[in-house]
Amino acid sequence: MVGDQATAFVPTGRRWSYLDTIRSAAAFAILLIGAVIARHGVPRPEADLFESINQLPDFLYPVVWPIMQLGSVLGALAVALVMGLRTRRWSIGVCTAAAIGTTWLVAKWVKDQVGRGRPFGVGLEVNLRDHATYGLGYVSGHAAIATCLYTMVVPHLRERYRPIALAAVLIVCFARIYSGAHLPLDVVGGAALGMLIGEAFRVIEVRWRTGRVPHTEDLVAEPDAVA
């Protein structure tokens, strides 16, 4: 079935606005402040919040685990492929995939610069539900990738699907704490990083597809949007 209402995905775009600037500046500030805090250990309020989430009942894990895969590289790339196919715009699929890869690499770099361990590694009592026991924690790669994916996807979703996309990102962030893989500040910093990179690649994608900077107002769905 073909038509404007036959799919959740539509090719669209919008011009960069002052709200985008404010949002990006706030994300950068959160990422930077979070890094400074994370380099000096784990504040007691953060540890308390981690423990309250991590100690929730085990039955939640099979529920959140599949959604958490949206923060994995393979899961996010699968969504990028679907976006390219469903919107019939390879610029969308390619730029989303590039944003995901860039986010993964930058997250690794930030981890090395900050050097904070994961919850188990910093001496907290952890109910571990994830294989990521050791290694570095700030930032959460899953939170970064999921938020980057959301930033790239949401302009191409019809209005009624956007709250679902946001809920999925929040579940990924929650699941990384609940599984024992990350501290709360790790996922907050990861989300900020993902938003920054996603916004940059969104501008690149719209420029590629339309030949101009994104529009302030959402464009109407193009007639070849498909089911």
JSON list of C-alpha atoms in Angstrom, two decimals:
[
{"chain": "A", "resi": 1, "resn": "MET", "atom": "CA", "xyz": [0.00, 0.00, 0.00]},
{"chain": "A", "resi": 2, "resn": "VAL", "atom": "CA", "xyz": [1.46, 3.35, -1.05]},
{"chain": "A", "resi": 3, "resn": "GLY", "atom": "CA", "xyz": [0.58, 6.81, 0.23]},
{"chain": "A", "resi": 4, "resn": "ASP", "atom": "CA", "xyz": [1.33, 9.51, 2.75]},
{"chain": "A", "resi": 5, "resn": "GLN", "atom": "CA", "xyz": [-0.37, 7.71, 5.63]},
{"chain": "A", "resi": 6, "resn": "ALA", "atom": "CA", "xyz": [0.91, 4.22, 4.81]},
{"chain": "A", "resi": 7, "resn": "THR", "atom": "CA", "xyz": [4.17, 4.45, 6.74]},
{"chain": "A", "resi": 8, "resn": "ALA", "atom": "CA", "xyz": [5.58, 5.75, 10.01]},
{"chain": "A", "resi": 9, "resn": "PHE", "atom": "CA", "xyz": [8.58, 7.15, 8.11]},
{"chain": "A", "resi": 10, "resn": "VAL", "atom": "CA", "xyz": [8.60, 10.21, 5.86]},
{"chain": "A", "resi": 11, "resn": "PRO", "atom": "CA", "xyz": [11.47, 12.17, 4.29]},
{"chain": "A", "resi": 12, "resn": "THR", "atom": "CA", "xyz": [11.49, 15.56, 5.97]},
{"chain": "A", "resi": 13, "resn": "GLY", "atom": "CA", "xyz": [13.78, 18.26, 7.30]},
{"chain": "A", "resi": 14, "resn": "ARG", "atom": "CA", "xyz": [13.84, 21.59, 9.05]},
{"chain": "A", "resi": 15, "resn": "ARG", "atom": "CA", "xyz": [16.06, 24.64, 9.22]},
{"chain": "A", "resi": 16, "resn": "TRP", "atom": "CA", "xyz": [18.45, 25.01, 12.15]},
{"chain": "A", "resi": 17, "resn": "SER", "atom": "CA", "xyz": [16.80, 27.20, 14.78]},
{"chain": "A", "resi": 18, "resn": "TYR", "atom": "CA", "xyz": [17.82, 28.86, 18.03]},
{"chain": "A", "resi": 19, "resn": "LEU", "atom": "CA", "xyz": [16.23, 25.94, 19.89]},
{"chain": "A", "resi": 20, "resn": "ASP", "atom": "CA", "xyz": [18.63, 23.57, 18.17]},
{"chain": "A", "resi": 21, "resn": "THR", "atom": "CA", "xyz": [21.51, 25.82, 19.23]},
{"chain": "A", "resi": 22, "resn": "ILE", "atom": "CA", "xyz": [20.31, 25.90, 22.83]},
{"chain": "A", "resi": 23, "resn": "ARG", "atom": "CA", "xyz": [19.79, 22.14, 22.88]},
{"chain": "A", "resi": 24, "resn": "SER", "atom": "CA", "xyz": [23.24, 21.45, 21.43]},
{"chain": "A", "resi": 25, "resn": "ALA", "atom": "CA", "xyz": [24.95, 23.91, 23.79]},
{"chain": "A", "resi": 26, "resn": "ALA", "atom": "CA", "xyz": [23.19, 22.33, 26.76]},
{"chain": "A", "resi": 27, "resn": "ALA", "atom": "CA", "xyz": [24.24, 18.85, 25.61]},
{"chain": "A", "resi": 28, "resn": "PHE", "atom": "CA", "xyz": [27.87, 19.96, 25.29]},
{"chain": "A", "resi": 29, "resn": "ALA", "atom": "CA", "xyz": [27.78, 21.54, 28.76]},
{"chain": "A", "resi": 30, "resn": "ILE", "atom": "CA", "xyz": [26.27, 18.39, 30.28]},
{"chain": "A", "resi": 31, "resn": "LEU", "atom": "CA", "xyz": [28.89, 16.20, 28.59]},
{"chain": "A", "resi": 32, "resn": "LEU", "atom": "CA", "xyz": [31.74, 18.40, 29.80]},
{"chain": "A", "resi": 33, "resn": "ILE", "atom": "CA", "xyz": [30.47, 18.87, 33.37]},
{"chain": "A", "resi": 34, "resn": "GLY", "atom": "CA", "xyz": [29.70, 15.18, 33.60]},
{"chain": "A", "resi": 35, "resn": "ALA", "atom": "CA", "xyz": [33.24, 14.34, 32.52]},
{"chain": "A", "resi": 36, "resn": "VAL", "atom": "CA", "xyz": [34.71, 16.58, 35.21]},
{"chain": "A", "resi": 37, "resn": "ILE", "atom": "CA", "xyz": [32.55, 14.98, 37.90]},
{"chain": "A", "resi": 38, "resn": "ALA", "atom": "CA", "xyz": [33.21, 11.46, 36.65]},
{"chain": "A", "resi": 39, "resn": "ARG", "atom": "CA", "xyz": [36.98, 11.95, 36.74]},
{"chain": "A", "resi": 40, "resn": "HIS", "atom": "CA", "xyz": [36.74, 12.61, 40.48]},
{"chain": "A", "resi": 41, "resn": "GLY", "atom": "CA", "xyz": [34.89, 9.43, 41.40]},
{"chain": "A", "resi": 42, "resn": "VAL", "atom": "CA", "xyz": [31.28, 8.63, 42.19]},
{"chain": "A", "resi": 43, "resn": "PRO", "atom": "CA", "xyz": [29.25, 11.16, 44.22]},
{"chain": "A", "resi": 44, "resn": "ARG", "atom": "CA", "xyz": [27.15, 9.61, 46.96]},
{"chain": "A", "resi": 45, "resn": "PRO", "atom": "CA", "xyz": [23.82, 10.72, 45.43]},
{"chain": "A", "resi": 46, "resn": "GLU", "atom": "CA", "xyz": [24.78, 9.07, 42.14]},
{"chain": "A", "resi": 47, "resn": "ALA", "atom": "CA", "xyz": [25.74, 5.85, 43.93]},
{"chain": "A", "resi": 48, "resn": "ASP", "atom": "CA", "xyz": [22.43, 5.87, 45.82]},
{"chain": "A", "resi": 49, "resn": "LEU", "atom": "CA", "xyz": [20.47, 6.37, 42.60]},
{"chain": "A", "resi": 50, "resn": "PHE", "atom": "CA", "xyz": [22.39, 3.57, 40.92]},
{"chain": "A", "resi": 51, "resn": "GLU", "atom": "CA", "xyz": [21.67, 1.17, 43.76]},
{"chain": "A", "resi": 52, "resn": "SER", "atom": "CA", "xyz": [17.95, 2.02, 43.82]},
{"chain": "A", "resi": 53, "resn": "ILE", "atom": "CA", "xyz": [17.64, 1.21, 40.10]},
{"chain": "A", "resi": 54, "resn": "ASN", "atom": "CA", "xyz": [20.05, -1.71, 40.00]},
{"chain": "A", "resi": 55, "resn": "GLN", "atom": "CA", "xyz": [18.30, -3.49, 42.87]},
{"chain": "A", "resi": 56, "resn": "LEU", "atom": "CA", "xyz": [14.89, -3.53, 41.19]},
{"chain": "A", "resi": 57, "resn": "PRO", "atom": "CA", "xyz": [13.38, -7.02, 40.63]},
{"chain": "A", "resi": 58, "resn": "ASP", "atom": "CA", "xyz": [15.00, -9.36, 38.10]},
{"chain": "A", "resi": 59, "resn": "PHE", "atom": "CA", "xyz": [11.80, -9.97, 36.13]},
{"chain": "A", "resi": 60, "resn": "LEU", "atom": "CA", "xyz": [12.23, -6.60, 34.39]},
{"chain": "A", "resi": 61, "resn": "TYR", "atom": "CA", "xyz": [15.39, -7.66, 32.56]},
{"chain": "A", "resi": 62, "resn": "PRO", "atom": "CA", "xyz": [13.77, -9.85, 29.85]},
{"chain": "A", "resi": 63, "resn": "VAL", "atom": "CA", "xyz": [11.40, -6.95, 29.18]},
{"chain": "A", "resi": 64, "resn": "VAL", "atom": "CA", "xyz": [14.03, -4.23, 28.76]},
{"chain": "A", "resi": 65, "resn": "TRP", "atom": "CA", "xyz": [16.77, -6.34, 27.14]},
{"chain": "A", "resi": 66, "resn": "PRO", "atom": "CA", "xyz": [15.35, -6.35, 23.58]},
{"chain": "A", "resi": 67, "resn": "ILE", "atom": "CA", "xyz": [14.81, -2.57, 23.66]},
{"chain": "A", "resi": 68, "resn": "MET", "atom": "CA", "xyz": [18.32, -2.09, 25.03]},
{"chain": "A", "resi": 69, "resn": "GLN", "atom": "CA", "xyz": [19.67, -3.52, 21.76]},
{"chain": "A", "resi": 70, "resn": "LEU", "atom": "CA", "xyz": [18.71, -0.26, 20.04]},
{"chain": "A", "resi": 71, "resn": "GLY", "atom": "CA", "xyz": [21.82, 1.11, 21.75]},
{"chain": "A", "resi": 72, "resn": "SER", "atom": "CA", "xyz": [24.06, -1.55, 20.24]},
{"chain": "A", "resi": 73, "resn": "VAL", "atom": "CA", "xyz": [25.88, -0.84, 17.00]},
{"chain": "A", "resi": 74, "resn": "LEU", "atom": "CA", "xyz": [24.18, -3.68, 15.11]},
{"chain": "A", "resi": 75, "resn": "GLY", "atom": "CA", "xyz": [20.71, -2.84, 16.41]},
{"chain": "A", "resi": 76, "resn": "ALA", "atom": "CA", "xyz": [21.07, 0.83, 15.53]},
{"chain": "A", "resi": 77, "resn": "LEU", "atom": "CA", "xyz": [22.48, 0.06, 12.08]},
{"chain": "A", "resi": 78, "resn": "ALA", "atom": "CA", "xyz": [19.47, -2.17, 11.41]},
{"chain": "A", "resi": 79, "resn": "VAL", "atom": "CA", "xyz": [17.19, 0.80, 12.14]},
{"chain": "A", "resi": 80, "resn": "ALA", "atom": "CA", "xyz": [19.31, 2.98, 9.83]},
{"chain": "A", "resi": 81, "resn": "LEU", "atom": "CA", "xyz": [18.80, 0.44, 7.05]},
{"chain": "A", "resi": 82, "resn": "VAL", "atom": "CA", "xyz": [15.04, 0.39, 7.64]},
{"chain": "A", "resi": 83, "resn": "MET", "atom": "CA", "xyz": [14.96, 4.19, 7.53]},
{"chain": "A", "resi": 84, "resn": "GLY", "atom": "CA", "xyz": [16.76, 4.28, 4.20]},
{"chain": "A", "resi": 85, "resn": "LEU", "atom": "CA", "xyz": [14.41, 1.69, 2.72]},
{"chain": "A", "resi": 86, "resn": "ARG", "atom": "CA", "xyz": [11.15, 3.05, 4.09]},
{"chain": "A", "resi": 87, "resn": "THR", "atom": "CA", "xyz": [11.80, 6.68, 3.20]},
{"chain": "A", "resi": 88, "resn": "ARG", "atom": "CA", "xyz": [13.42, 5.76, -0.14]},
{"chain": "A", "resi": 89, "resn": "ARG", "atom": "CA", "xyz": [16.18, 8.21, 0.73]},
{"chain": "A", "resi": 90, "resn": "TRP", "atom": "CA", "xyz": [19.61, 6.63, 1.02]},
{"chain": "A", "resi": 91, "resn": "SER", "atom": "CA", "xyz": [20.96, 9.91, 2.35]},
{"chain": "A", "resi": 92, "resn": "ILE", "atom": "CA", "xyz": [18.92, 9.23, 5.48]},
{"chain": "A", "resi": 93, "resn": "GLY", "atom": "CA", "xyz": [20.15, 5.67, 5.87]},
{"chain": "A", "resi": 94, "resn": "VAL", "atom": "CA", "xyz": [23.78, 6.46, 5.08]},
{"chain": "A", "resi": 95, "resn": "CYS", "atom": "CA", "xyz": [23.99, 9.54, 7.32]},
{"chain": "A", "resi": 96, "resn": "THR", "atom": "CA", "xyz": [22.29, 7.71, 10.18]},
{"chain": "A", "resi": 97, "resn": "ALA", "atom": "CA", "xyz": [24.75, 4.82, 9.85]},
{"chain": "A", "resi": 98, "resn": "ALA", "atom": "CA", "xyz": [27.66, 7.28, 9.74]},
{"chain": "A", "resi": 99, "resn": "ALA", "atom": "CA", "xyz": [26.34, 9.06, 12.83]},
{"chain": "A", "resi": 100, "resn": "ILE", "atom": "CA", "xyz": [26.12, 5.74, 14.68]},
{"chain": "A", "resi": 101, "resn": "GLY", "atom": "CA", "xyz": [29.69, 4.78, 13.76]},
{"chain": "A", "resi": 102, "resn": "THR", "atom": "CA", "xyz": [31.00, 8.20, 14.72]},
{"chain": "A", "resi": 103, "resn": "THR", "atom": "CA", "xyz": [29.18, 8.08, 18.05]},
{"chain": "A", "resi": 104, "resn": "TRP", "atom": "CA", "xyz": [30.69, 4.69, 18.85]},
{"chain": "A", "resi": 105, "resn": "LEU", "atom": "CA", "xyz": [34.22, 5.92, 18.08]},
{"chain": "A", "resi": 106, "resn": "VAL", "atom": "CA", "xyz": [33.87, 9.21, 19.96]},
{"chain": "A", "resi": 107, "resn": "ALA", "atom": "CA", "xyz": [32.35, 7.43, 22.97]},
{"chain": "A", "resi": 108, "resn": "LYS", "atom": "CA", "xyz": [35.43, 5.18, 23.09]},
{"chain": "A", "resi": 109, "resn": "TRP", "atom": "CA", "xyz": [37.66, 8.26, 22.99]},
{"chain": "A", "resi": 110, "resn": "VAL", "atom": "CA", "xyz": [35.73, 9.97, 25.80]},
{"chain": "A", "resi": 111, "resn": "LYS", "atom": "CA", "xyz": [35.97, 6.83, 27.93]},
{"chain": "A", "resi": 112, "resn": "ASP", "atom": "CA", "xyz": [39.76, 6.86, 27.56]},
{"chain": "A", "resi": 113, "resn": "GLN", "atom": "CA", "xyz": [40.00, 10.56, 28.43]},
{"chain": "A", "resi": 114, "resn": "VAL", "atom": "CA", "xyz": [37.81, 10.35, 31.54]},
{"chain": "A", "resi": 115, "resn": "GLY", "atom": "CA", "xyz": [38.97, 6.97, 32.81]},
{"chain": "A", "resi": 116, "resn": "ARG", "atom": "CA", "xyz": [36.12, 6.17, 35.20]},
{"chain": "A", "resi": 117, "resn": "GLY", "atom": "CA", "xyz": [35.39, 2.49, 35.73]},
{"chain": "A", "resi": 118, "resn": "ARG", "atom": "CA", "xyz": [32.07, 0.72, 35.59]},
{"chain": "A", "resi": 119, "resn": "PRO", "atom": "CA", "xyz": [30.00, 0.25, 38.79]},
{"chain": "A", "resi": 120, "resn": "PHE", "atom": "CA", "xyz": [31.74, -2.99, 39.74]},
{"chain": "A", "resi": 121, "resn": "GLY", "atom": "CA", "xyz": [35.12, -1.45, 39.04]},
{"chain": "A", "resi": 122, "resn": "VAL", "atom": "CA", "xyz": [34.58, 1.55, 41.33]},
{"chain": "A", "resi": 123, "resn": "GLY", "atom": "CA", "xyz": [33.73, -0.64, 44.31]},
{"chain": "A", "resi": 124, "resn": "LEU", "atom": "CA", "xyz": [29.92, -0.55, 44.37]},
{"chain": "A", "resi": 125, "resn": "GLU", "atom": "CA", "xyz": [27.82, -3.58, 45.21]},
{"chain": "A", "resi": 126, "resn": "VAL", "atom": "CA", "xyz": [26.30, -4.54, 41.88]},
{"chain": "A", "resi": 127, "resn": "ASN", "atom": "CA", "xyz": [23.52, -6.88, 40.82]},
{"chain": "A", "resi": 128, "resn": "LEU", "atom": "CA", "xyz": [25.17, -7.66, 37.50]},
{"chain": "A", "resi": 129, "resn": "ARG", "atom": "CA", "xyz": [22.83, -8.59, 34.66]},
{"chain": "A", "resi": 130, "resn": "ASP", "atom": "CA", "xyz": [25.17, -7.63, 31.81]},
{"chain": "A", "resi": 131, "resn": "HIS", "atom": "CA", "xyz": [28.50, -9.03, 30.63]},
{"chain": "A", "resi": 132, "resn": "ALA", "atom": "CA", "xyz": [30.14, -5.56, 30.79]},
{"chain": "A", "resi": 133, "resn": "THR", "atom": "CA", "xyz": [31.72, -6.04, 34.21]},
{"chain": "A", "resi": 134, "resn": "TYR", "atom": "CA", "xyz": [35.04, -4.32, 33.62]},
{"chain": "A", "resi": 135, "resn": "GLY", "atom": "CA", "xyz": [36.27, -1.57, 31.35]},
{"chain": "A", "resi": 136, "resn": "LEU", "atom": "CA", "xyz": [35.46, 2.12, 31.37]},
{"chain": "A", "resi": 137, "resn": "GLY", "atom": "CA", "xyz": [32.11, 3.67, 32.15]},
{"chain": "A", "resi": 138, "resn": "TYR", "atom": "CA", "xyz": [31.85, 7.35, 31.19]},
{"chain": "A", "resi": 139, "resn": "VAL", "atom": "CA", "xyz": [30.21, 7.63, 28.73]},
{"chain": "A", "resi": 140, "resn": "SER", "atom": "CA", "xyz": [27.70, 4.86, 28.07]},
{"chain": "A", "resi": 141, "resn": "GLY", "atom": "CA", "xyz": [28.04, 3.82, 24.45]},
{"chain": "A", "resi": 142, "resn": "HIS", "atom": "CA", "xyz": [24.54, 2.33, 24.42]},
{"chain": "A", "resi": 143, "resn": "ALA", "atom": "CA", "xyz": [22.98, 5.56, 25.69]},
{"chain": "A", "resi": 144, "resn": "ALA", "atom": "CA", "xyz": [25.01, 7.59, 23.19]},
{"chain": "A", "resi": 145, "resn": "ILE", "atom": "CA", "xyz": [24.06, 5.43, 20.20]},
{"chain": "A", "resi": 146, "resn": "ALA", "atom": "CA", "xyz": [20.38, 5.22, 21.17]},
{"chain": "A", "resi": 147, "resn": "THR", "atom": "CA", "xyz": [20.13, 9.00, 21.58]},
{"chain": "A", "resi": 148, "resn": "CYS", "atom": "CA", "xyz": [22.02, 9.62, 18.34]},
{"chain": "A", "resi": 149, "resn": "LEU", "atom": "CA", "xyz": [19.63, 7.25, 16.57]},
{"chain": "A", "resi": 150, "resn": "TYR", "atom": "CA", "xyz": [16.64, 9.03, 18.09]},
{"chain": "A", "resi": 151, "resn": "THR", "atom": "CA", "xyz": [17.97, 12.43, 17.00]},
{"chain": "A", "resi": 152, "resn": "MET", "atom": "CA", "xyz": [18.35, 11.16, 13.44]},
{"chain": "A", "resi": 153, "resn": "VAL", "atom": "CA", "xyz": [15.07, 9.22, 13.33]},
{"chain": "A", "resi": 154, "resn": "VAL", "atom": "CA", "xyz": [12.59, 11.56, 15.00]},
{"chain": "A", "resi": 155, "resn": "PRO", "atom": "CA", "xyz": [12.45, 14.22, 12.22]},
{"chain": "A", "resi": 156, "resn": "HIS", "atom": "CA", "xyz": [11.39, 11.42, 9.86]},
{"chain": "A", "resi": 157, "resn": "LEU", "atom": "CA", "xyz": [8.67, 9.98, 12.09]},
{"chain": "A", "resi": 158, "resn": "ARG", "atom": "CA", "xyz": [5.03, 10.96, 12.02]},
{"chain": "A", "resi": 159, "resn": "GLU", "atom": "CA", "xyz": [3.93, 12.82, 15.14]},
{"chain": "A", "resi": 160, "resn": "ARG", "atom": "CA", "xyz": [2.13, 9.90, 16.77]},
{"chain": "A", "resi": 161, "resn": "TYR", "atom": "CA", "xyz": [5.24, 7.70, 16.71]},
{"chain": "A", "resi": 162, "resn": "ARG", "atom": "CA", "xyz": [7.63, 10.21, 18.27]},
{"chain": "A", "resi": 163, "resn": "PRO", "atom": "CA", "xyz": [6.71, 9.56, 21.93]},
{"chain": "A", "resi": 164, "resn": "ILE", "atom": "CA", "xyz": [7.34, 5.85, 21.33]},
{"chain": "A", "resi": 165, "resn": "ALA", "atom": "CA", "xyz": [10.83, 6.64, 20.02]},
{"chain": "A", "resi": 166, "resn": "LEU", "atom": "CA", "xyz": [11.57, 8.81, 23.05]},
{"chain": "A", "resi": 167, "resn": "ALA", "atom": "CA", "xyz": [10.32, 6.10, 25.41]},
{"chain": "A", "resi": 168, "resn": "ALA", "atom": "CA", "xyz": [12.66, 3.60, 23.74]},
{"chain": "A", "resi": 169, "resn": "VAL", "atom": "CA", "xyz": [15.68, 5.85, 24.38]},
{"chain": "A", "resi": 170, "resn": "LEU", "atom": "CA", "xyz": [14.72, 6.31, 28.03]},
{"chain": "A", "resi": 171, "resn": "ILE", "atom": "CA", "xyz": [14.36, 2.55, 28.43]},
{"chain": "A", "resi": 172, "resn": "VAL", "atom": "CA", "xyz": [17.84, 2.01, 26.96]},
{"chain": "A", "resi": 173, "resn": "CYS", "atom": "CA", "xyz": [19.30, 4.49, 29.47]},
{"chain": "A", "resi": 174, "resn": "PHE", "atom": "CA", "xyz": [17.37, 2.91, 32.34]},
{"chain": "A", "resi": 175, "resn": "ALA", "atom": "CA", "xyz": [18.42, -0.60, 31.27]},
{"chain": "A", "resi": 176, "resn": "ARG", "atom": "CA", "xyz": [22.12, 0.24, 31.29]},
{"chain": "A", "resi": 177, "resn": "ILE", "atom": "CA", "xyz": [21.86, 1.24, 34.95]},
{"chain": "A", "resi": 178, "resn": "TYR", "atom": "CA", "xyz": [19.46, -1.56, 35.86]},
{"chain": "A", "resi": 179, "resn": "SER", "atom": "CA", "xyz": [21.72, -4.17, 34.23]},
{"chain": "A", "resi": 180, "resn": "GLY", "atom": "CA", "xyz": [24.68, -2.98, 36.32]},
{"chain": "A", "resi": 181, "resn": "ALA", "atom": "CA", "xyz": [26.73, -1.88, 33.31]},
{"chain": "A", "resi": 182, "resn": "HIS", "atom": "CA", "xyz": [26.74, 1.88, 33.95]},
{"chain": "A", "resi": 183, "resn": "LEU", "atom": "CA", "xyz": [26.27, 4.59, 36.55]},
{"chain": "A", "resi": 184, "resn": "PRO", "atom": "CA", "xyz": [23.58, 7.27, 36.07]},
{"chain": "A", "resi": 185, "resn": "LEU", "atom": "CA", "xyz": [26.07, 9.96, 35.04]},
{"chain": "A", "resi": 186, "resn": "ASP", "atom": "CA", "xyz": [27.44, 7.60, 32.38]},
{"chain": "A", "resi": 187, "resn": "VAL", "atom": "CA", "xyz": [24.09, 7.41, 30.61]},
{"chain": "A", "resi": 188, "resn": "VAL", "atom": "CA", "xyz": [23.40, 11.14, 30.98]},
{"chain": "A", "resi": 189, "resn": "GLY", "atom": "CA", "xyz": [26.77, 11.94, 29.41]},
{"chain": "A", "resi": 190, "resn": "GLY", "atom": "CA", "xyz": [26.19, 9.34, 26.73]},
{"chain": "A", "resi": 191, "resn": "ALA", "atom": "CA", "xyz": [22.82, 10.82, 25.85]},
{"chain": "A", "resi": 192, "resn": "ALA", "atom": "CA", "xyz": [24.39, 14.28, 25.58]},
{"chain": "A", "resi": 193, "resn": "LEU", "atom": "CA", "xyz": [27.13, 12.99, 23.29]},
{"chain": "A", "resi": 194, "resn": "GLY", "atom": "CA", "xyz": [24.63, 11.15, 21.11]},
{"chain": "A", "resi": 195, "resn": "MET", "atom": "CA", "xyz": [22.48, 14.25, 20.73]},
{"chain": "A", "resi": 196, "resn": "LEU", "atom": "CA", "xyz": [25.46, 16.38, 19.68]},
{"chain": "A", "resi": 197, "resn": "ILE", "atom": "CA", "xyz": [26.59, 13.95, 16.99]},
{"chain": "A", "resi": 198, "resn": "GLY", "atom": "CA", "xyz": [23.05, 13.22, 15.83]},
{"chain": "A", "resi": 199, "resn": "GLU", "atom": "CA", "xyz": [22.27, 16.92, 15.36]},
{"chain": "A", "resi": 200, "resn": "ALA", "atom": "CA", "xyz": [25.46, 17.40, 13.32]},
{"chain": "A", "resi": 201, "resn": "PHE", "atom": "CA", "xyz": [24.67, 14.51, 11.00]},
{"chain": "A", "resi": 202, "resn": "ARG", "atom": "CA", "xyz": [21.03, 15.59, 10.68]},
{"chain": "A", "resi": 203, "resn": "VAL", "atom": "CA", "xyz": [22.20, 18.87, 9.17]},
{"chain": "A", "resi": 204, "resn": "ILE", "atom": "CA", "xyz": [24.56, 17.00, 6.83]},
{"chain": "A", "resi": 205, "resn": "GLU", "atom": "CA", "xyz": [21.77, 14.66, 5.72]},
{"chain": "A", "resi": 206, "resn": "VAL", "atom": "CA", "xyz": [19.28, 17.41, 4.92]},
{"chain": "A", "resi": 207, "resn": "ARG", "atom": "CA", "xyz": [21.95, 19.39, 3.08]},
{"chain": "A", "resi": 208, "resn": "TRP", "atom": "CA", "xyz": [22.79, 16.30, 1.01]},
{"chain": "A", "resi": 209, "resn": "ARG", "atom": "CA", "xyz": [19.16, 15.47, 0.23]},
{"chain": "A", "resi": 210, "resn": "THR", "atom": "CA", "xyz": [17.79, 18.94, -0.48]},
{"chain": "A", "resi": 211, "resn": "GLY", "atom": "CA", "xyz": [20.85, 20.98, -1.42]},
{"chain": "A", "resi": 212, "resn": "ARG", "atom": "CA", "xyz": [20.11, 23.56, 1.27]},
{"chain": "A", "resi": 213, "resn": "VAL", "atom": "CA", "xyz": [20.29, 23.95, 5.03]},
{"chain": "A", "resi": 214, "resn": "PRO", "atom": "CA", "xyz": [17.39, 22.36, 6.92]},
{"chain": "A", "resi": 215, "resn": "HIS", "atom": "CA", "xyz": [14.07, 24.22, 7.13]},
{"chain": "A", "resi": 216, "resn": "THR", "atom": "CA", "xyz": [12.65, 25.62, 10.38]},
{"chain": "A", "resi": 217, "resn": "GLU", "atom": "CA", "xyz": [9.22, 24.22, 9.65]},
{"chain": "A", "resi": 218, "resn": "ASP", "atom": "CA", "xyz": [8.75, 20.53, 8.98]},
{"chain": "A", "resi": 219, "resn": "LEU", "atom": "CA", "xyz": [8.36, 19.85, 5.28]},
{"chain": "A", "resi": 220, "resn": "VAL", "atom": "CA", "xyz": [5.29, 17.94, 4.14]},
{"chain": "A", "resi": 221, "resn": "ALA", "atom": "CA", "xyz": [5.75, 14.29, 3.34]},
{"chain": "A", "resi": 222, "resn": "GLU", "atom": "CA", "xyz": [7.08, 13.77, -0.14]},
{"chain": "A", "resi": 223, "resn": "PRO", "atom": "CA", "xyz": [4.73, 11.90, -2.47]},
{"chain": "A", "resi": 224, "resn": "ASP", "atom": "CA", "xyz": [6.90, 8.82, -2.85]},
{"chain": "A", "resi": 225, "resn": "ALA", "atom": "CA", "xyz": [6.91, 7.97, 0.89]},
{"chain": "A", "resi": 226, "resn": "VAL", "atom": "CA", "xyz": [6.09, 4.28, 0.99]},
{"chain": "A", "resi": 227, "resn": "ALA", "atom": "CA", "xyz": [4.58, 1.69, 3.25]}
]
